[in-house]
Amino acid sequence: MTSIVSKLPQVGTTIFTTMSALAAEVGAINLSQGFPDYNCSPELIELVNKAMKDGHNQYAPMAGVKALRNEIAHKTKKLYSADYDPDTEITITAGGTQAIFTAITAIINPNDEVIVFEPAFDCYAPAIKLAGGVVKSLELQPGNNYRIDWAMVKKLTNNRTKLIILNSPHNPTATILHQEDIEELSAIVKDQDILILSDEVYEHLIYDGEIHHSMARYLELQQRSFIIASFGKLLHATGWKVGYCLAPAYLMQEFRKVHQFLVFSVNSAMQYGIAEYLKDENIYLNLPAFFQEKRDHFKKGLAETKFELLPSYGSYFQSVRYGHLTNEADTDFALRLTKEAGVACIPTSVFYTQGTDHKVLRFCFAKRQETLDDAVNRLIDFKL
Ligand code: GLN
């Protein structure tokens, strides 16, 4: 065997792949990896089908199908009053993860520092390291409702700070940014050469009448931000792996330099189908209510278990604390719940570089009501 030097020696297989595989192996209800267990709209499937029959089976333009970029520009204007030029400021990607990797690769040079809030979605740090960047992580605490301590952020910034990664609604904690966060963030980046990567893949999954504080709403922030969005979440079709990136032209130019050599372009038929489907604004306007009903139903069920519920303001996740029930590590407890209770979840310590274990588990509620009820009953019956 030829010897190689691993570029990511600490990295194994993602927790999502691991837990979904285990759930399938032991026949557990899979509330681990975030994806719906119901189908996307038949009408959308028809539209994609039609696009294929109409002959949209060759390469899409590198930046994505124009009709879809136009729809995205319209949606972004309508929701956030922001202007993005479909020609130079919107690129269709093969999902959120690719967009995140592309943005980081495009702008991070060796030794650039990137501020990441933990628990953090697991694709950020590897991308930063592969680009030669340095991860500066700041831990958030469940006791403090995972709020960002901006004074600590300020302390972490210096002239090597190139990027701050934000994620609202947040995976895995289901928290959201508030107006005060926007003000604090704006004060920190003002007059600094700091960019923002804003992972907004759960933008439409926000509850209790809260608004989504997209970077697109705030001109000074918008002009230094890559915003990442996901059609997987919007369309209940995570397996299609279609998303997009919004960025001002000077940033998008660099993004596309990488994008064209990473994927070149994304499958064309899906893009034509989605563009047609999105003409109906209700598709995204109805999403908060659709998911809030699921969240409320699941919350009500979980309240019958011994777990302590953390708030879920957005995303399709509900987390619980169990430290008052057992001292087991969350990674062990998640395995035991999957095997013995028959409900798979995600232990949140894996999203901390140091493996910090607050004894918090994440469940995905993007499921049919029967699935959620079945899972809740199994959790109620589970003897610790
Ligand atoms: N975003 C999904 C989750 O948090 C997982 C995506 C993936 O598996 N890469 O569960």
Tab-separated table of N, CA and C in Angstrom, residues 275-359:
chain	number	residue	atom	x	y	z
A	275	ALA	N	-38.076	25.623	-10.821
A	275	ALA	CA	-38.361	27.007	-11.236
A	275	ALA	C	-39.852	27.173	-11.502
A	276	GLU	N	-40.448	26.219	-12.171
A	276	GLU	CA	-41.866	26.275	-12.506
A	276	GLU	C	-42.710	26.181	-11.226
A	277	TYR	N	-42.341	25.261	-10.368
A	277	TYR	CA	-43.085	24.988	-9.132
A	277	TYR	C	-43.082	26.194	-8.196
A	278	LEU	N	-41.950	26.878	-8.127
A	278	LEU	CA	-41.804	28.003	-7.180
A	278	LEU	C	-42.600	29.239	-7.569
A	279	LYS	N	-43.208	29.207	-8.771
A	279	LYS	CA	-44.026	30.361	-9.165
A	279	LYS	C	-45.177	30.542	-8.178
A	280	ASP	N	-45.549	29.453	-7.522
A	280	ASP	CA	-46.582	29.536	-6.490
A	280	ASP	C	-45.894	29.867	-5.157
A	281	GLU	N	-46.052	31.114	-4.743
A	281	GLU	CA	-45.353	31.568	-3.529
A	281	GLU	C	-45.793	30.821	-2.277
A	282	ASN	N	-47.035	30.286	-2.322
A	282	ASN	CA	-47.529	29.578	-1.134
A	282	ASN	C	-46.670	28.376	-0.782
A	283	ILE	N	-45.944	27.879	-1.764
A	283	ILE	CA	-45.077	26.725	-1.517
A	283	ILE	C	-44.134	27.032	-0.344
A	284	TYR	N	-43.550	28.214	-0.349
A	284	TYR	CA	-42.653	28.522	0.774
A	284	TYR	C	-43.345	29.311	1.875
A	285	LEU	N	-44.371	30.077	1.525
A	285	LEU	CA	-45.036	30.860	2.568
A	285	LEU	C	-45.759	29.962	3.585
A	286	ASN	N	-46.186	28.779	3.140
A	286	ASN	CA	-46.921	27.878	4.041
A	286	ASN	C	-46.015	26.983	4.886
A	287	LEU	N	-44.730	27.016	4.630
A	287	LEU	CA	-43.844	26.070	5.325
A	287	LEU	C	-43.774	26.251	6.844
A	288	PRO	N	-43.685	27.487	7.352
A	288	PRO	CA	-43.594	27.615	8.814
A	288	PRO	C	-44.775	26.948	9.517
A	289	ALA	N	-45.981	27.174	9.017
A	289	ALA	CA	-47.165	26.593	9.668
A	289	ALA	C	-47.143	25.069	9.554
A	290	PHE	N	-46.739	24.574	8.395
A	290	PHE	CA	-46.692	23.124	8.168
A	290	PHE	C	-45.768	22.458	9.188
A	291	PHE	N	-44.592	23.052	9.382
A	291	PHE	CA	-43.638	22.427	10.302
A	291	PHE	C	-43.947	22.736	11.759
A	292	GLN	N	-44.559	23.898	11.997
A	292	GLN	CA	-44.886	24.215	13.390
A	292	GLN	C	-45.889	23.204	13.948
A	293	GLU	N	-46.796	22.773	13.100
A	293	GLU	CA	-47.767	21.776	13.536
A	293	GLU	C	-47.044	20.492	13.955
A	294	LYS	N	-46.053	20.113	13.176
A	294	LYS	CA	-45.283	18.900	13.512
A	294	LYS	C	-44.507	19.105	14.817
A	295	ARG	N	-43.871	20.282	14.908
A	295	ARG	CA	-43.113	20.548	16.136
A	295	ARG	C	-44.019	20.479	17.356
A	296	ASP	N	-45.176	21.151	17.270
A	296	ASP	CA	-46.074	21.198	18.428
A	296	ASP	C	-46.572	19.806	18.800
A	297	HIS	N	-46.879	19.021	17.777
A	297	HIS	CA	-47.365	17.665	18.025
A	297	HIS	C	-46.293	16.824	18.705
A	298	PHE	N	-45.086	16.938	18.197
A	298	PHE	CA	-43.982	16.139	18.753
A	298	PHE	C	-43.656	16.584	20.178
A	299	LYS	N	-43.659	17.907	20.365
A	299	LYS	CA	-43.369	18.464	21.697
A	299	LYS	C	-44.366	17.950	22.736
A	300	LYS	N	-45.632	17.967	22.315
A	300	LYS	CA	-46.683	17.518	23.221
A	300	LYS	C	-46.453	16.057	23.612
A	301	GLY	N	-46.079	15.262	22.638
A	301	GLY	CA	-45.797	13.846	22.902
A	301	GLY	C	-44.587	13.689	23.808
A	302	LEU	N	-43.534	14.412	23.507
A	302	LEU	CA	-42.291	14.284	24.284
A	302	LEU	C	-42.482	14.721	25.731
A	303	ALA	N	-43.437	15.644	25.936
A	303	ALA	CA	-43.698	16.119	27.299
A	303	ALA	C	-44.154	14.966	28.198
A	304	GLU	N	-44.639	13.888	27.597
A	304	GLU	CA	-45.068	12.707	28.368
A	304	GLU	C	-43.888	11.803	28.737
A	305	THR	N	-42.720	12.082	28.192
A	305	THR	CA	-41.536	11.277	28.521
A	305	THR	C	-40.812	11.936	29.699
A	306	LYS	N	-39.711	11.306	30.113
A	306	LYS	CA	-38.971	11.878	31.248
A	306	LYS	C	-37.947	12.918	30.809
A	307	PHE	N	-37.838	13.125	29.508
A	307	PHE	CA	-36.838	14.073	29.018
A	307	PHE	C	-37.233	15.515	29.324
A	308	GLU	N	-36.206	16.354	29.394
A	308	GLU	CA	-36.469	17.786	29.557
A	308	GLU	C	-36.316	18.434	28.180
A	309	LEU	N	-37.348	19.118	27.726
A	309	LEU	CA	-37.307	19.681	26.378
A	309	LEU	C	-36.595	21.028	26.325
A	310	LEU	N	-35.761	21.192	25.342
A	310	LEU	CA	-35.158	22.503	25.071
A	310	LEU	C	-36.068	23.214	24.066
A	311	PRO	N	-36.019	24.535	24.001
A	311	PRO	CA	-36.895	25.217	23.032
A	311	PRO	C	-36.494	24.903	21.584
A	312	SER	N	-37.484	24.854	20.710
A	312	SER	CA	-37.195	24.711	19.279
A	312	SER	C	-37.847	25.892	18.575
A	313	TYR	N	-37.024	26.856	18.193
A	313	TYR	CA	-37.534	28.075	17.558
A	313	TYR	C	-37.577	27.961	16.041
A	314	GLY	N	-36.777	27.024	15.518
A	314	GLY	CA	-36.700	26.891	14.061
A	314	GLY	C	-35.981	25.607	13.706
A	315	SER	N	-35.852	25.316	12.392
A	315	SER	CA	-35.246	24.065	11.875
A	315	SER	C	-36.229	22.920	12.048
A	316	TYR	N	-35.829	21.675	11.633
A	316	TYR	CA	-36.762	20.603	11.954
A	316	TYR	C	-36.270	19.687	13.066
A	317	PHE	N	-35.713	20.351	14.070
A	317	PHE	CA	-35.174	19.576	15.183
A	317	PHE	C	-35.750	20.001	16.533
A	318	GLN	N	-35.851	19.000	17.395
A	318	GLN	CA	-36.238	19.231	18.788
A	318	GLN	C	-35.197	18.514	19.637
A	319	SER	N	-34.567	19.257	20.549
A	319	SER	CA	-33.570	18.621	21.403
A	319	SER	C	-34.127	18.406	22.801
A	320	VAL	N	-33.549	17.421	23.480
A	320	VAL	CA	-33.950	17.149	24.863
A	320	VAL	C	-32.708	16.957	25.712
A	321	ARG	N	-32.835	17.245	27.011
A	321	ARG	CA	-31.759	16.962	27.972
A	321	ARG	C	-32.165	15.720	28.765
A	322	TYR	N	-31.158	14.941	29.115
A	322	TYR	CA	-31.464	13.723	29.870
A	322	TYR	C	-30.523	13.536	31.065
A	323	GLY	N	-29.665	14.536	31.350
A	323	GLY	CA	-28.646	14.413	32.398
A	323	GLY	C	-29.207	14.080	33.777
A	324	HIS	N	-30.487	14.417	34.019
A	324	HIS	CA	-31.115	14.113	35.309
A	324	HIS	C	-31.525	12.635	35.391
A	325	LEU	N	-31.448	11.932	34.250
A	325	LEU	CA	-31.897	10.526	34.228
A	325	LEU	C	-30.735	9.541	34.296
A	326	THR	N	-29.648	9.872	33.631
A	326	THR	CA	-28.479	8.996	33.611
A	326	THR	C	-27.236	9.814	33.302
A	327	ASN	N	-26.117	9.258	33.716
A	327	ASN	CA	-24.856	9.951	33.505
A	327	ASN	C	-24.159	9.495	32.227
A	328	GLU	N	-24.807	8.610	31.490
A	328	GLU	CA	-24.166	8.069	30.280
A	328	GLU	C	-23.777	9.171	29.307
A	329	ALA	N	-22.675	8.936	28.588
A	329	ALA	CA	-22.259	9.884	27.543
A	329	ALA	C	-23.357	9.928	26.481
A	330	ASP	N	-23.554	11.074	25.875
A	330	ASP	CA	-24.666	11.173	24.909
A	330	ASP	C	-24.469	10.233	23.717
A	331	THR	N	-23.209	9.983	23.356
A	331	THR	CA	-22.956	9.070	22.232
A	331	THR	C	-23.408	7.643	22.606
A	332	ASP	N	-23.143	7.238	23.856
A	332	ASP	CA	-23.568	5.902	24.305
A	332	ASP	C	-25.087	5.834	24.433
A	333	PHE	N	-25.639	6.895	25.008
A	333	PHE	CA	-27.079	6.897	25.256
A	333	PHE	C	-27.858	6.887	23.929
A	334	ALA	N	-27.346	7.621	22.941
A	334	ALA	CA	-28.009	7.651	21.627
A	334	ALA	C	-27.991	6.250	21.003
A	335	LEU	N	-26.888	5.542	21.165
A	335	LEU	CA	-26.805	4.176	20.624
A	335	LEU	C	-27.806	3.270	21.340
A	336	ARG	N	-27.883	3.423	22.678
A	336	ARG	CA	-28.772	2.584	23.462
A	336	ARG	C	-30.245	2.871	23.125
A	337	LEU	N	-30.560	4.156	22.970
A	337	LEU	CA	-31.947	4.499	22.598
A	337	LEU	C	-32.312	3.873	21.254
A	338	THR	N	-31.341	3.926	20.335
A	338	THR	CA	-31.602	3.377	19.001
A	338	THR	C	-31.836	1.872	19.084
A	339	LYS	N	-30.946	1.191	19.799
A	339	LYS	CA	-31.025	-0.279	19.852
A	339	LYS	C	-32.118	-0.772	20.784
A	340	GLU	N	-32.261	-0.134	21.953
A	340	GLU	CA	-33.183	-0.678	22.964
A	340	GLU	C	-34.578	-0.052	22.910
A	341	ALA	N	-34.633	1.267	22.671
A	341	ALA	CA	-35.955	1.896	22.589
A	341	ALA	C	-36.483	1.833	21.158
A	342	GLY	N	-35.574	1.705	20.195
A	342	GLY	CA	-36.002	1.657	18.791
A	342	GLY	C	-36.281	3.041	18.222
A	343	VAL	N	-35.584	4.051	18.754
A	343	VAL	CA	-35.705	5.413	18.214
A	343	VAL	C	-34.295	5.984	18.049
A	344	ALA	N	-33.937	6.317	16.830
A	344	ALA	CA	-32.597	6.857	16.579
A	344	ALA	C	-32.604	8.373	16.682
A	345	CYS	N	-31.549	8.911	17.292
A	345	CYS	CA	-31.422	10.364	17.432
A	345	CYS	C	-29.956	10.714	17.230
A	346	ILE	N	-29.623	11.990	17.403
A	346	ILE	CA	-28.238	12.443	17.207
A	346	ILE	C	-27.702	12.980	18.543
A	347	PRO	N	-26.562	12.464	19.008
A	347	PRO	CA	-25.943	13.028	20.220
A	347	PRO	C	-25.244	14.335	19.845
A	348	THR	N	-25.435	15.385	20.620
A	348	THR	CA	-24.925	16.688	20.155
A	348	THR	C	-23.462	16.944	20.498
A	349	SER	N	-22.847	16.092	21.326
A	349	SER	CA	-21.421	16.321	21.638
A	349	SER	C	-20.551	16.207	20.397
A	350	VAL	N	-21.031	15.485	19.388
A	350	VAL	CA	-20.209	15.323	18.174
A	350	VAL	C	-20.058	16.644	17.411
A	351	PHE	N	-20.863	17.627	17.760
A	351	PHE	CA	-20.765	18.918	17.082
A	351	PHE	C	-19.852	19.906	17.809
A	352	TYR	N	-19.183	19.420	18.865
A	352	TYR	CA	-18.196	20.234	19.580
A	352	TYR	C	-16.809	19.651	19.315
A	353	THR	N	-15.840	20.492	18.952
A	353	THR	CA	-14.466	20.033	18.715
A	353	THR	C	-13.954	19.235	19.915
A	354	GLN	N	-14.256	19.723	21.118
A	354	GLN	CA	-13.755	19.060	22.330
A	354	GLN	C	-14.681	17.945	22.806
A	355	GLY	N	-15.727	17.675	22.055
A	355	GLY	CA	-16.661	16.618	22.455
A	355	GLY	C	-17.477	16.969	23.691
A	356	THR	N	-17.663	18.257	23.945
A	356	THR	CA	-18.398	18.692	25.146
A	356	THR	C	-19.779	18.031	25.206
A	357	ASP	N	-20.025	17.385	26.333
A	357	ASP	CA	-21.255	16.601	26.444
A	357	ASP	C	-22.196	17.235	27.462
A	358	HIS	N	-23.197	17.938	26.956
A	358	HIS	CA	-24.203	18.535	27.846
A	358	HIS	C	-25.384	17.594	28.053
A	359	LYS	N	-25.227	16.365	27.558
A	359	LYS	CA	-26.295	15.361	27.664
A	359	LYS	C	-27.571	15.858	26.983
